[in-house]
Each structure stands twice: as structure tokens, then as C-alpha cells.
Coordinates of C-alpha atoms in Angstrom, one line a residue:
Chain A
X1491 CA 178.3 126.5 28.7
X1492 CA 176.3 129.1 27.6
X1493 CA 179.0 132.0 28.1
X1494 CA 181.3 130.3 25.9
X1495 CA 179.1 130.1 23.0
X1496 CA 180.0 133.5 21.9
X1497 CA 183.3 132.3 20.4
X1498 CA 181.4 130.3 17.8
X1499 CA 181.1 133.5 15.5
X1500 CA 185.0 133.5 15.9
X1501 CA 185.7 130.1 15.0
X1502 CA 183.9 130.6 11.3
X1503 CA 185.1 134.1 10.4
X1504 CA 188.0 133.1 8.6
X1505 CA 185.7 130.4 6.3
X1506 CA 184.9 132.9 3.9
X1507 CA 188.3 134.9 3.5
X1508 CA 190.4 131.5 3.1
X1509 CA 191.3 133.3 -0.1
X1510 CA 192.9 136.5 1.3
X1511 CA 195.9 135.5 3.4
X1512 CA 196.1 139.5 3.9
X1513 CA 192.7 140.0 5.6
X1514 CA 193.3 136.5 7.8
X1515 CA 196.9 138.4 8.6
X1516 CA 194.8 140.9 10.0
X1517 CA 192.7 139.2 12.1
X1518 CA 196.0 137.7 13.6
X1519 CA 197.5 140.8 14.7
X1520 CA 193.7 141.6 16.2
X1521 CA 194.1 138.4 18.2
X1522 CA 197.5 138.9 19.0
X1523 CA 196.5 142.8 20.2
X1524 CA 193.6 141.5 22.1
X1525 CA 196.0 139.2 24.6
X1526 CA 198.4 142.2 25.0
X1527 CA 195.4 144.2 25.9
X1528 CA 193.6 141.7 28.1
X1529 CA 197.4 142.1 29.9
X1530 CA 196.6 145.5 30.1
X1531 CA 193.1 145.4 31.6
X1532 CA 194.2 142.7 34.6
X1533 CA 196.6 145.3 36.1
X1534 CA 194.6 148.2 35.2
X1535 CA 190.5 147.4 35.6
X1536 CA 191.2 144.2 37.8
X1537 CA 193.9 145.0 40.1
X1538 CA 193.7 149.3 40.0
X1539 CA 197.0 149.4 38.8
X1540 CA 198.7 151.8 35.9
X1541 CA 201.3 151.0 33.4
X1542 CA 202.3 153.0 30.7
X1543 CA 205.2 150.6 29.8
X1544 CA 203.7 147.6 28.7
X1545 CA 205.4 147.6 25.7
X1546 CA 208.4 146.7 27.1
X1547 CA 206.8 143.4 28.1
X1548 CA 205.8 143.0 24.4
X1549 CA 209.4 143.6 23.4
X1550 CA 210.8 141.4 25.9
X1551 CA 208.1 138.5 24.8
X1552 CA 208.8 138.9 21.1
X1553 CA 213.0 139.3 21.6
X1554 CA 212.9 136.2 24.0
X1555 CA 210.8 133.8 21.4
X1556 CA 212.8 135.5 18.0
X1557 CA 216.4 134.7 20.0
X1558 CA 215.2 131.3 21.1
X1559 CA 214.1 130.5 17.7
X1560 CA 216.5 132.1 15.1
X1561 CA 219.7 131.6 17.0
X1562 CA 219.2 128.5 19.1
X1563 CA 216.4 126.6 16.8
X1564 CA 214.2 126.2 19.8
X1565 CA 210.8 124.6 18.8
X1566 CA 208.2 127.8 18.9
X1567 CA 206.0 126.2 21.8
X1568 CA 208.9 126.2 24.3
X1569 CA 210.0 129.3 22.9
X1570 CA 206.7 130.6 23.3
X1571 CA 206.3 130.0 27.0
X1572 CA 210.0 131.4 27.9
X1573 CA 208.9 134.3 26.4
X1574 CA 205.9 134.0 28.7
X1575 CA 208.0 132.9 31.7
X1576 CA 210.7 135.7 31.1
X1577 CA 208.7 138.6 30.6
X1578 CA 206.5 137.6 33.9
X1579 CA 209.9 137.9 35.9
X1580 CA 210.7 141.3 34.7
X1581 CA 207.1 141.7 35.5
X1582 CA 207.8 141.0 39.2
X1583 CA 210.6 143.1 39.1
X1584 CA 208.8 146.3 37.7
X1585 CA 205.9 145.3 39.9
X1586 CA 208.2 146.1 43.4
X1587 CA 207.7 149.9 42.9
X1588 CA 204.1 149.5 42.8
X1589 CA 204.2 148.4 46.1
X1590 CA 205.2 152.3 47.1
X1591 CA 204.1 154.6 44.4
X1592 CA 200.8 154.5 42.9
X1593 CA 198.8 156.9 40.2
X1594 CA 200.7 159.4 38.4
X1595 CA 204.1 158.2 40.2
X1596 CA 203.7 155.0 39.1
X1597 CA 202.8 155.7 35.7
X1598 CA 205.8 157.7 35.4
X1599 CA 207.9 155.0 36.9
X1600 CA 206.4 152.2 34.6
X1601 CA 207.2 154.5 31.5
X1602 CA 210.7 155.4 32.2
X1603 CA 210.9 151.2 32.5
X1604 CA 209.2 150.8 29.0
X1605 CA 211.6 153.6 27.3
X1606 CA 215.0 152.0 29.2
X1607 CA 214.1 148.6 28.1
X1608 CA 213.7 150.0 24.1
X1609 CA 217.1 151.5 24.6
X1610 CA 218.7 148.4 26.1
X1611 CA 217.6 146.4 23.6
X1612 CA 219.0 148.4 20.8
X1613 CA 222.2 148.3 22.5
X1614 CA 222.9 144.6 22.8
X1615 CA 224.8 142.5 20.0
X1616 CA 222.3 139.4 20.5
X1617 CA 218.7 141.7 19.9
X1618 CA 220.7 142.7 16.5
X1619 CA 220.5 146.6 17.9
X1620 CA 218.4 149.1 16.3
X1621 CA 218.2 146.9 13.3
X1622 CA 216.2 144.3 14.7
X1623 CA 215.7 140.3 13.8
X1624 CA 214.6 139.3 10.5
X1625 CA 213.4 136.3 9.4
X1626 CA 212.0 134.7 12.2
X1627 CA 210.5 131.9 11.3
X1628 CA 206.3 131.1 11.3
X1629 CA 205.8 128.5 13.4
X1630 CA 204.6 125.0 11.8
X1631 CA 204.1 121.5 13.0
X1632 CA 202.0 118.5 13.3
X1633 CA 199.8 118.7 10.0
X1634 CA 199.6 122.0 10.4
X1635 CA 201.6 124.2 8.0
X1636 CA 202.7 127.7 8.5
X1637 CA 199.5 129.7 7.6
X1638 CA 197.7 132.4 8.5
X1639 CA 194.4 130.2 9.3
X1640 CA 196.4 128.1 11.5
X1641 CA 197.8 131.1 13.6
X1642 CA 194.3 132.4 13.3
X1643 CA 193.0 129.6 15.1
X1644 CA 196.3 129.1 17.8
X1645 CA 195.8 132.8 18.7
X1646 CA 192.0 132.4 18.9
X1647 CA 192.5 129.2 20.8
X1648 CA 194.9 131.3 23.6
X1649 CA 192.1 133.8 23.9
X1650 CA 189.9 131.0 24.6
X1651 CA 191.7 129.8 27.5
X1652 CA 192.9 133.0 28.6
X1653 CA 188.7 134.2 28.8
X1654 CA 188.3 130.9 30.5
X1655 CA 190.5 131.4 33.5
X1656 CA 189.6 135.5 33.5
X1657 CA 185.7 134.1 34.1
X1658 CA 186.6 131.6 36.5
X1659 CA 188.7 133.5 38.7
X1660 CA 186.2 136.5 38.6
X1661 CA 183.8 135.6 41.2
X1662 CA 186.4 133.5 43.3
X1663 CA 189.1 134.0 45.6
X1664 CA 191.8 135.9 44.3
X1665 CA 189.6 137.5 41.6
X1666 CA 187.3 139.1 44.2
X1667 CA 190.5 140.2 46.3
X1668 CA 192.0 141.9 43.7
X1669 CA 188.7 144.0 43.2
X1670 CA 188.7 144.1 46.4
X1671 CA 192.2 145.6 46.9
X1672 CA 191.4 148.1 43.8
X1673 CA 188.2 149.8 45.6
X1674 CA 189.5 149.8 49.2
X1675 CA 193.2 148.7 49.7
X1676 CA 192.6 149.4 53.4
X1677 CA 189.3 147.4 54.0
X1678 CA 190.7 144.6 51.6
X1679 CA 193.9 144.3 54.0
X1680 CA 191.7 144.3 57.2
X1681 CA 189.6 141.1 55.5
X1682 CA 193.0 139.5 55.1
X1683 CA 193.9 140.2 51.5
X1684 CA 197.5 140.6 50.7
X1685 CA 198.0 143.9 48.6
X1686 CA 201.9 143.0 48.5
X1687 CA 201.3 139.4 47.2
X1688 CA 198.1 140.5 44.6
X1689 CA 199.5 143.7 43.4
X1690 CA 203.2 141.6 42.4
X1691 CA 200.8 139.0 40.8
X1692 CA 198.7 141.4 38.7
X1693 CA 201.7 142.5 37.4
X1694 CA 203.2 138.9 37.0
X1695 CA 200.2 138.4 34.9
X1696 CA 199.8 141.7 33.1
X1697 CA 203.6 141.0 32.1
X1698 CA 203.1 137.2 31.0
X1699 CA 200.2 138.0 28.7
X1700 CA 201.9 140.7 27.2
X1701 CA 204.8 138.7 26.8
X1702 CA 203.3 135.5 25.4
X1703 CA 201.2 138.2 22.9
X1704 CA 205.1 139.7 21.6
X1705 CA 205.9 135.8 20.9
X1706 CA 203.3 135.5 18.6
X1707 CA 203.9 138.9 17.4
X1708 CA 207.4 138.3 16.3
X1709 CA 206.5 134.7 14.5
X1710 CA 203.3 136.4 12.8
X1711 CA 205.0 139.5 11.6
X1712 CA 208.9 137.7 11.1
X1713 CA 210.8 141.0 11.9
X1714 CA 210.9 143.0 15.0
X1715 CA 213.1 145.9 16.2
X1716 CA 213.2 148.3 19.0
X1717 CA 211.4 151.0 17.1
X1718 CA 208.1 149.0 17.3
X1719 CA 207.8 148.9 21.1
X1720 CA 208.0 152.5 21.8
X1721 CA 206.0 154.6 24.2
X1722 CA 203.1 154.7 21.6
X1723 CA 202.3 151.2 21.6
X1724 CA 202.1 151.2 25.7
X1725 CA 199.4 154.1 25.3
X1726 CA 197.8 151.7 22.5
X1727 CA 197.1 149.1 24.9
X1728 CA 196.0 151.1 27.5
X1729 CA 193.8 153.1 24.9
X1730 CA 192.1 149.7 23.3
X1731 CA 191.0 149.0 26.8
X1732 CA 189.3 151.9 27.4
X1733 CA 188.3 152.5 23.9
X1734 CA 186.8 148.7 23.8
X1735 CA 185.1 148.7 27.3
X1736 CA 187.3 147.8 30.5
X1737 CA 186.6 144.6 32.2
X1738 CA 185.7 142.4 29.6
X1739 CA 187.8 140.0 26.9
X1740 CA 184.8 140.6 24.3
X1741 CA 185.5 144.9 24.9
X1742 CA 189.0 144.8 25.0
X1743 CA 189.0 142.6 21.7
X1744 CA 186.7 145.5 20.0
X1745 CA 189.5 148.0 20.9
X1746 CA 192.5 145.8 19.6
X1747 CA 190.3 145.3 16.3
X1748 CA 189.3 149.1 16.4
X1749 CA 193.3 150.2 16.6
X1750 CA 194.4 147.5 14.5
X1751 CA 191.7 147.4 11.6
X1752 CA 191.4 151.0 11.0
X1753 CA 194.8 151.9 9.8
X1754 CA 194.1 148.8 7.2
X1755 CA 190.9 149.9 6.2
X1756 CA 191.9 153.3 5.5
X1757 CA 195.4 152.6 4.0
X1758 CA 193.9 152.9 0.5
X1759 CA 192.7 156.1 0.9
X1760 CA 195.1 159.2 1.1
X1761 CA 193.9 160.4 4.6
X1762 CA 196.0 160.7 7.9
X1763 CA 195.2 157.6 10.2
X1764 CA 196.1 159.3 13.2
X1765 CA 193.9 162.3 12.8
X1766 CA 190.5 160.2 12.1
X1767 CA 192.1 157.7 15.3
X1768 CA 192.2 160.7 17.5
X1769 CA 188.9 162.1 16.6
X1770 CA 187.4 158.8 16.6
X1771 CA 189.0 158.3 20.4
X1772 CA 187.5 161.8 21.4
X1773 CA 183.9 160.9 20.0
X1774 CA 184.1 157.4 21.6
X1775 CA 184.9 158.9 25.3
X1776 CA 182.4 161.6 25.3
X1777 CA 179.4 159.4 24.0
X1778 CA 180.3 155.7 25.2
X1779 CA 182.2 156.7 28.1
X1780 CA 181.9 152.8 28.9
X1781 CA 183.6 151.7 25.7
X1782 CA 182.4 150.7 22.0
X1783 CA 181.0 147.5 24.0
X1784 CA 178.3 149.7 25.0
X1785 CA 177.0 150.0 21.6
X1786 CA 176.3 146.1 21.3
X1787 CA 175.3 145.9 24.8
X1788 CA 177.0 142.6 25.4
X1789 CA 177.5 142.5 29.5
X1790 CA 180.2 140.2 30.2
X1791 CA 178.8 137.5 32.4
X1792 CA 181.2 137.6 35.5
X1793 CA 180.3 141.7 35.2
X1794 CA 176.7 141.3 35.9
X1795 CA 177.5 138.9 39.0
X1796 CA 180.4 141.1 40.4
X1797 CA 181.4 144.4 39.5
Chain B
X630 CA 189.9 139.8 79.4
X631 CA 189.6 139.3 75.7
X632 CA 191.7 142.8 74.7
X633 CA 194.7 144.3 76.9
X634 CA 195.8 147.2 75.3
X635 CA 198.8 148.6 77.0
X636 CA 200.8 152.3 76.3
X637 CA 199.3 152.5 73.3
X638 CA 200.8 155.6 71.7
X639 CA 200.8 157.0 67.8
X640 CA 202.3 159.9 66.7
X641 CA 202.0 161.5 63.2
X642 CA 205.3 163.8 62.6
X643 CA 205.1 165.2 66.3
X644 CA 201.4 165.2 66.4
X645 CA 200.7 162.7 69.4
X646 CA 197.4 161.0 68.3
X647 CA 197.1 158.4 71.1
X648 CA 199.7 158.8 74.2
X649 CA 200.1 156.0 76.6
X650 CA 196.9 154.7 76.3
X651 CA 195.7 151.4 78.1
X652 CA 192.4 149.9 78.0
X653 CA 191.1 146.6 78.6
X654 CA 188.0 145.1 77.3
X655 CA 185.9 142.0 79.1
X656 CA 185.0 139.4 76.6
X657 CA 181.8 138.8 75.8
X658 CA 180.9 142.6 77.1
X659 CA 179.9 146.0 74.7
X660 CA 182.7 148.6 75.1
X661 CA 182.2 152.0 73.9
X662 CA 184.8 154.2 73.5
X663 CA 183.6 158.1 73.4
X664 CA 185.6 161.1 73.5
X665 CA 185.0 164.7 71.5
X666 CA 186.2 164.7 67.9
X667 CA 190.0 164.5 67.4
X668 CA 190.2 162.9 70.9
X669 CA 191.7 159.7 69.1
X670 CA 189.1 157.3 69.3
X671 CA 189.8 156.0 65.6
X672 CA 193.4 156.4 66.0
X673 CA 193.5 153.6 68.6
X674 CA 191.3 151.3 66.4
X675 CA 193.6 152.0 63.3
X676 CA 196.4 151.1 65.5
X677 CA 195.1 147.8 66.9
X678 CA 193.8 146.7 63.1
X679 CA 197.7 147.9 61.8
X680 CA 196.2 150.6 59.8
X681 CA 198.6 152.8 61.5
X682 CA 202.3 152.0 63.2
X683 CA 202.5 152.7 66.7
X684 CA 204.3 151.8 69.9
X685 CA 203.0 149.6 73.0
X686 CA 201.0 146.3 73.3
X687 CA 197.6 145.0 72.4
X688 CA 197.6 141.4 73.6
X689 CA 194.3 139.8 71.9
X690 CA 193.9 136.3 73.4
X691 CA 197.8 136.1 74.2
X692 CA 198.8 137.3 70.7
X693 CA 200.2 140.7 70.3
X694 CA 198.1 142.4 67.7
X695 CA 200.8 145.5 67.0
X696 CA 203.3 142.6 65.8
X697 CA 201.3 141.5 63.0
X698 CA 201.0 142.3 59.6
X699 CA 197.3 144.3 58.9
X700 CA 196.4 141.4 56.6
X701 CA 196.5 138.8 59.6
X702 CA 194.6 140.8 62.1
X703 CA 191.2 138.9 60.8
X704 CA 193.0 135.6 61.5
X705 CA 193.5 136.6 64.8
X706 CA 189.7 137.1 65.1
X707 CA 189.3 141.0 64.7
X708 CA 187.2 142.3 62.9
X709 CA 186.0 146.0 61.8
X710 CA 184.1 148.4 60.4
X711 CA 184.8 151.8 58.7
X712 CA 184.1 155.6 60.0
X713 CA 183.4 156.5 56.4
X714 CA 182.4 153.4 54.7
X715 CA 185.0 151.1 53.1
X716 CA 183.1 149.3 50.9
X717 CA 184.2 148.1 47.6
X718 CA 182.3 149.9 45.4
X719 CA 182.2 148.3 42.4
X720 CA 181.1 145.0 43.6
X721 CA 177.7 143.9 44.6
X722 CA 176.5 143.4 47.6
X723 CA 177.5 139.5 47.4
X724 CA 181.1 140.7 46.3
X725 CA 181.5 142.1 49.4
X726 CA 180.3 139.5 51.7
X727 CA 182.2 137.1 49.8
X728 CA 185.4 139.2 50.6
X729 CA 184.2 139.2 54.4
X730 CA 184.9 135.7 54.4
X731 CA 188.0 135.6 52.1
X732 CA 190.0 134.7 55.0
X733 CA 188.1 131.5 55.8
X734 CA 188.5 130.0 52.2
X735 CA 190.9 127.0 51.7
X736 CA 191.0 126.5 48.0
X737 CA 193.7 127.9 45.6
X738 CA 194.3 129.5 42.5
X739 CA 194.6 125.9 40.4
X740 CA 191.1 124.8 42.2
X741 CA 189.8 128.3 40.6
X742 CA 190.9 127.4 37.1
X743 CA 190.2 123.7 37.0
X744 CA 187.2 124.4 39.0
X745 CA 187.7 121.4 41.7
X746 CA 185.7 119.6 43.9
X747 CA 187.1 121.3 47.1
X748 CA 186.4 124.9 45.2
X749 CA 182.8 123.9 44.1
X750 CA 181.9 122.7 47.7
X751 CA 183.6 125.8 49.1
X752 CA 182.2 127.9 46.5
X753 CA 178.7 127.1 47.9
X754 CA 179.7 126.8 51.1
X755 CA 180.7 130.6 50.7
X756 CA 177.6 131.8 49.2
X757 CA 174.9 130.0 51.6
X758 CA 176.4 132.1 54.3
X759 CA 176.5 135.0 52.5
X760 CA 173.2 134.2 52.1
X761 CA 172.0 133.5 55.4
X762 CA 174.0 136.7 56.8
X763 CA 172.0 138.6 54.3
X764 CA 168.6 137.4 55.4
X765 CA 169.4 138.1 59.0
X766 CA 170.1 141.8 58.4
X767 CA 167.3 141.9 55.8
X768 CA 169.4 142.9 52.9
X769 CA 169.0 140.1 50.9
X770 CA 167.1 141.6 48.0
X771 CA 170.2 143.6 47.7
X772 CA 172.6 140.9 46.7
X773 CA 173.1 141.0 43.1
X774 CA 173.1 145.3 43.6
X775 CA 176.0 147.1 43.3
X776 CA 177.0 148.0 46.8
X777 CA 177.3 151.9 45.6
X778 CA 173.6 152.1 44.5
X779 CA 172.1 151.5 48.0
X780 CA 170.5 154.0 50.4
X781 CA 173.7 155.0 53.3
X782 CA 172.0 153.1 55.9
X783 CA 171.6 150.2 53.9
X784 CA 175.6 150.2 53.1
X785 CA 176.2 150.6 56.7
X786 CA 174.2 147.0 57.2
X787 CA 176.6 145.3 54.2
X788 CA 179.7 146.9 56.1
X789 CA 178.4 145.3 59.5
X790 CA 177.7 142.2 57.4
X791 CA 181.0 141.8 55.9
X792 CA 182.5 141.9 59.3
X793 CA 180.1 139.7 60.9
X794 CA 180.2 137.1 57.9
X795 CA 184.0 137.0 58.9
X796 CA 183.3 135.1 62.0
X797 CA 185.3 137.7 64.6
X798 CA 185.7 137.3 68.5
X799 CA 185.8 140.9 68.8
X800 CA 184.1 143.6 66.0
X801 CA 184.8 146.8 66.2
X802 CA 182.2 149.5 65.2
X803 CA 183.8 152.6 64.3
X804 CA 181.2 155.4 64.6
X805 CA 178.0 152.8 62.9
X806 CA 175.1 155.4 63.8
X807 CA 176.6 158.4 62.1
X808 CA 174.2 159.9 59.7
X809 CA 171.5 157.9 60.4
X810 CA 168.1 159.3 61.2
X811 CA 166.4 158.2 64.8
X812 CA 164.5 155.0 62.8
X813 CA 167.5 153.9 61.6
X814 CA 169.6 154.3 64.2
X815 CA 166.9 152.1 66.4
X816 CA 166.8 149.5 63.9
X817 CA 170.4 149.3 63.6
X818 CA 171.5 149.2 67.6
X819 CA 168.4 146.3 67.1
X820 CA 170.4 144.4 64.6
X821 CA 174.0 145.1 66.2
X822 CA 172.5 143.5 69.7
X823 CA 170.6 140.7 67.8
X824 CA 174.3 140.0 66.5
X825 CA 175.9 139.9 69.7
X826 CA 174.3 137.6 71.3
X827 CA 173.7 135.2 68.2
X828 CA 177.3 135.2 67.7
X829 CA 178.6 135.6 71.0
X830 CA 180.4 138.7 70.0
X831 CA 182.7 141.2 72.1
X832 CA 182.2 144.5 70.7
X833 CA 184.0 147.8 70.8
X834 CA 182.3 150.6 69.6
X835 CA 183.0 154.3 68.6
X836 CA 180.1 156.5 68.9
X837 CA 179.0 159.8 69.5
X838 CA 175.6 159.3 70.0
X839 CA 175.2 159.3 73.9
X840 CA 171.6 157.9 73.9
X841 CA 172.7 154.9 72.3
X842 CA 176.2 154.4 74.0
X843 CA 174.4 155.2 77.7
X844 CA 171.6 152.4 76.8
X845 CA 174.1 149.6 75.2
X846 CA 176.8 149.9 76.7
X847 CA 178.5 147.7 79.8
X848 CA 181.3 149.9 79.9
X849 CA 182.5 153.2 78.5
X850 CA 186.0 154.2 78.0
X851 CA 186.5 158.1 77.7
X852 CA 189.5 159.7 75.4
X853 CA 190.5 163.3 75.3
X854 CA 193.8 164.3 73.4
X855 CA 194.9 161.1 73.1
X856 CA 194.8 160.1 76.3
X857 CA 192.0 158.2 78.6
X858 CA 190.3 160.6 81.1
X859 CA 187.5 158.1 82.5
X860 CA 186.5 154.7 82.2
X861 CA 183.0 152.9 84.2
X862 CA 179.7 151.7 83.6
X863 CA 177.7 154.2 81.9
X864 CA 176.0 155.7 85.3
X865 CA 179.6 156.4 86.6
X866 CA 180.2 158.0 83.5
X867 CA 177.3 160.1 83.3
X868 CA 178.6 161.9 86.9
X869 CA 182.3 162.0 85.9
X870 CA 183.3 165.9 86.1
X871 CA 186.3 165.0 84.0
X872 CA 183.7 163.7 81.1
X873 CA 181.4 166.7 80.9
X874 CA 184.4 168.9 81.3
X875 CA 186.0 167.3 78.0
X876 CA 182.3 167.4 76.0
X877 CA 180.9 171.0 77.3
X878 CA 184.7 172.6 78.6
X879 CA 186.2 173.6 82.0
X880 CA 183.4 175.5 84.2
X881 CA 186.0 177.3 85.9
X882 CA 187.7 178.9 82.4
X883 CA 184.0 179.6 81.4
X884 CA 183.4 181.7 84.1
X885 CA 186.4 183.6 83.6

């Protein structure tokens, strides 16, 4: 039970900000990017594969959900699950080349995929072309009204679920098999790990998580267009993992907060965000090679045991 | 006969690493595979464990290893160690040994997520298994340490432990004594012999240290240039002229 306690502060966070919906919506965005960055973390830190095309899964999730909700009036929960599923299927397809190439080559393949998806979305009518989709409704059901607080708790709940699942599999058959495959594929296979299966599973999980995040993003922002899902987003997702701290939900959350929160904090001043973000990135990587998580000295529970 | 290799050939883009190699390993024996550097010993083991593809057959208890995918070899009962340590370097000793038992685990992904009864049962069984093996190899105090932080000799023990925990019938050791000092070698030799008796193992070992090879082997196969040049018990091998030539050079050649 103890390892779940660090979630309690997050449950209390919105209470002082109930009168500031804008601040709450930033927290919501941080949570959404956390989910997508966990998807990246699972692929890179857990399975040792690289992808700089994960923005495509984000886009697939966002568009699937938006089209289902806006055009077909499907309840959000179903659209949400469908977007995860659809992204997962595409993730498996993208994972296939990963069985043959790795490292830089895989990075280039996934990058090409990411750019291709962005272009394809721009062409189709149902996706609204380059103009995108507008007026995506914020989900509301039962006693919950469409409000940032409600969105916050939904996102927090999903992050919590993901954390439970990840911490449970991290010292189990499938988690350790992924770690083993990452460290030495040849030895992992000699001990019965089907690396083909696990590589595809890692891509599927990564894509599904990113797709789910995309679905939440579409409903939180209310407007999506191809330009939001460019190469920068893919790179940001990767950077979130590295800046925050690889291999832990907490680290990824810090990374997401850094990348989403900083622009909002600085938006009032007349400074270029890119420069500050760039400098901060370099400083962090120089002095905190394990990410911002190092400051807090919070080691993930499973990290102590396994990694 | 537990393993029978027939006409095993491995070619790397024109380079013949193993040519028509045949060899039988008796059940329960300690069989050594020796030969000069580059003779193709590791290639044979890599072919058996499907790391490299090859032609020929390798019957292990009536199943042909060369027809299996690499990840099924362990199910047949063949475990191995690697020449240049292939440990899972970011995992702890516990994590490394856990993967040794990977193929014996019956629970599935949903058992993991919902932490079911069978999950808890199997998980505790493996942890108990890991603890036993680590106690036997005297590495229990390192269980929660990252494997890459341990001394070389201890890492070798972990690799052997990982192979032993998979409960193999045939254990293949690829140069287990390389890089160890005399004391460490002596200790490892004792451990290997003890494990062999304890688990009723058949061992196939590649090794360069002749003193150890001669003292532990029931049978020795000598390779050179991808082919078998001699086979027999230690006293026969010591007296074999071809073996001496392979190691020390052809006398007629050196005279000219």
C-alpha cells in the first residue's frame, strides 16, 4: 500500500485552485502528456527501442476519438477506448520494422512514419484536412459536469491505473523479460524470451498509451489539426522522459510538467521560451544525467529492486 | 547419448567457421571442447543454441535443436553461459537469476496485473528458488545489487547460476575460466563439479586452461579450422600428435 501513498498529494492539488480553471486545465494537460510520455518510457527505457514518431499515435488517438464523438456521437468512454485500440493496432504495424532494424535506423523509420501520418491526416476529408476538427465536446456524464476539475481527476485516475499496472509487471515475468531483452537480446532469447513478441508488445503498449493520451487531449483542448502533431511533439515526448527521469512514472510526470508548465509560466514575459527551454535542457543533462528526479531523490520502488 | 551432432556446418559469407562437424556427448559426462583461437568452438555452441544458423543436425534427446527457434532451446533442456558475459547489466542479481527461471513460469499477463493467487504462488516459488541457488553459489549477499557493480569472478558465478536455475539437462559453458586468477579458478572448478553432481547435469565446456580441462573432463574433443581433429579421454589427447601440432605448430614446418 505504501507505494501508492505518493498519489495523495496529487488528489489534493486542485483544491486551492478551484477558482482558477485555467491553472487546472494546465494540470490536466500535464497529466495528459504524462500518459503519452509514459508510453515513450515503456518503449525506450523498458524495451530499449527508440521511436521519434510517437506523435503519430497521439494524432491517431486524438482523431479517432474526435471523429467518433463529433461525427458519430459515440459516448466519450467508448471513443476513448477505441482510440487506444486503434493506435495499438497501428503501433503493432509500426513495430514490425523494429524486428529487423534497431538504433539509428529504427529512429529514422519511426520518424518517417510520424511525418507520413501527419501528412495523411491533412489529406482526408473526414479528418477536416489541414483545418482540423473544431468544437470537440468536453465529456460529461453522471454527476460529473464538464469542468477542468473533473477532467483532472479522470486523468489522475488513469495515470494512477497505469502506475499500478507498471509497478506490478516490473518485477514479474513480462517486465523482467522486457528489461532482459533490452540489456542482452541474445541472452534473453537463450532463456526463452521471445524477443519478437515482446518488441511488438512494447510498441503496442506504447502506441496504446499515447493514443489514449491523444483522445484525452482532443477533448481537453477542443480543437485539433495536423500541425499540432509534428516532429517537435515526438521529440518533446522523448525529451520529457529524459529530462524528468527514465523508468519511473514520477520522473516522467516531472518531465511533462517541465515541458508543459514552463511555457505557461513564462508566457507573461517577453522572453523566447525556446531559448530558455533549450538552455534548461542542456543544464539538466549536464548536471543531472538521470533527470530532474535526481533532485527529489525519489527512487521508484521497483527501481530499487530490479534496475 | 544425450546430444548427437552430425555434419554441422556454419558459413559466414564464404568463411567456413565450422565444417561438417560431428560429435557425441554422453549423458552425465563432462565433455570439453578445445582448440586454438578461431577454431570454431564458440561457433558450434552458437549454432546449437540457434544464435547463428547452420546446416546439419543436432539431436538432443530425439529433438533436433537446429530446427528450433532460439527461445525454445531452453525448453528442450539446454542452457548456456557466454564467452564475454551476457548478463542483464541494469538488473540486480535477483533479476538476472529470475530470467533464468523465465521459461518455467506459468502465470500470464493478467495474473500479473491482478496479482492473482497463482501469480503470488509462482512468484514466491521463484524467489525461493533464486535464494537457494544464490546460497549454494555463495552470492546471496549480492542479490539486491546491480550485477554490473560486482567483480568479474562473481559475475561469472551469476551467469552460471542463471543457467542452473533453468534446470537444464545439458549445461554449456563457454570459457568459464577465462580471466580468472588461480584461486578463483580453483573455486569455480569446485562449484561446477558440485553443481554437476547435485543436479545430475551433463556439461559441455569450451576452455583454454589445459590444467582444468585435463582434470575435470571425461572426454575431450579437439577442433581446428572448423573441423574435429581429435577426440578421446584426457590421456589420449595429451599423447595425440595432431593436437600437439595444432597447439604448438607442425614440427616439420618449423624445422624448414
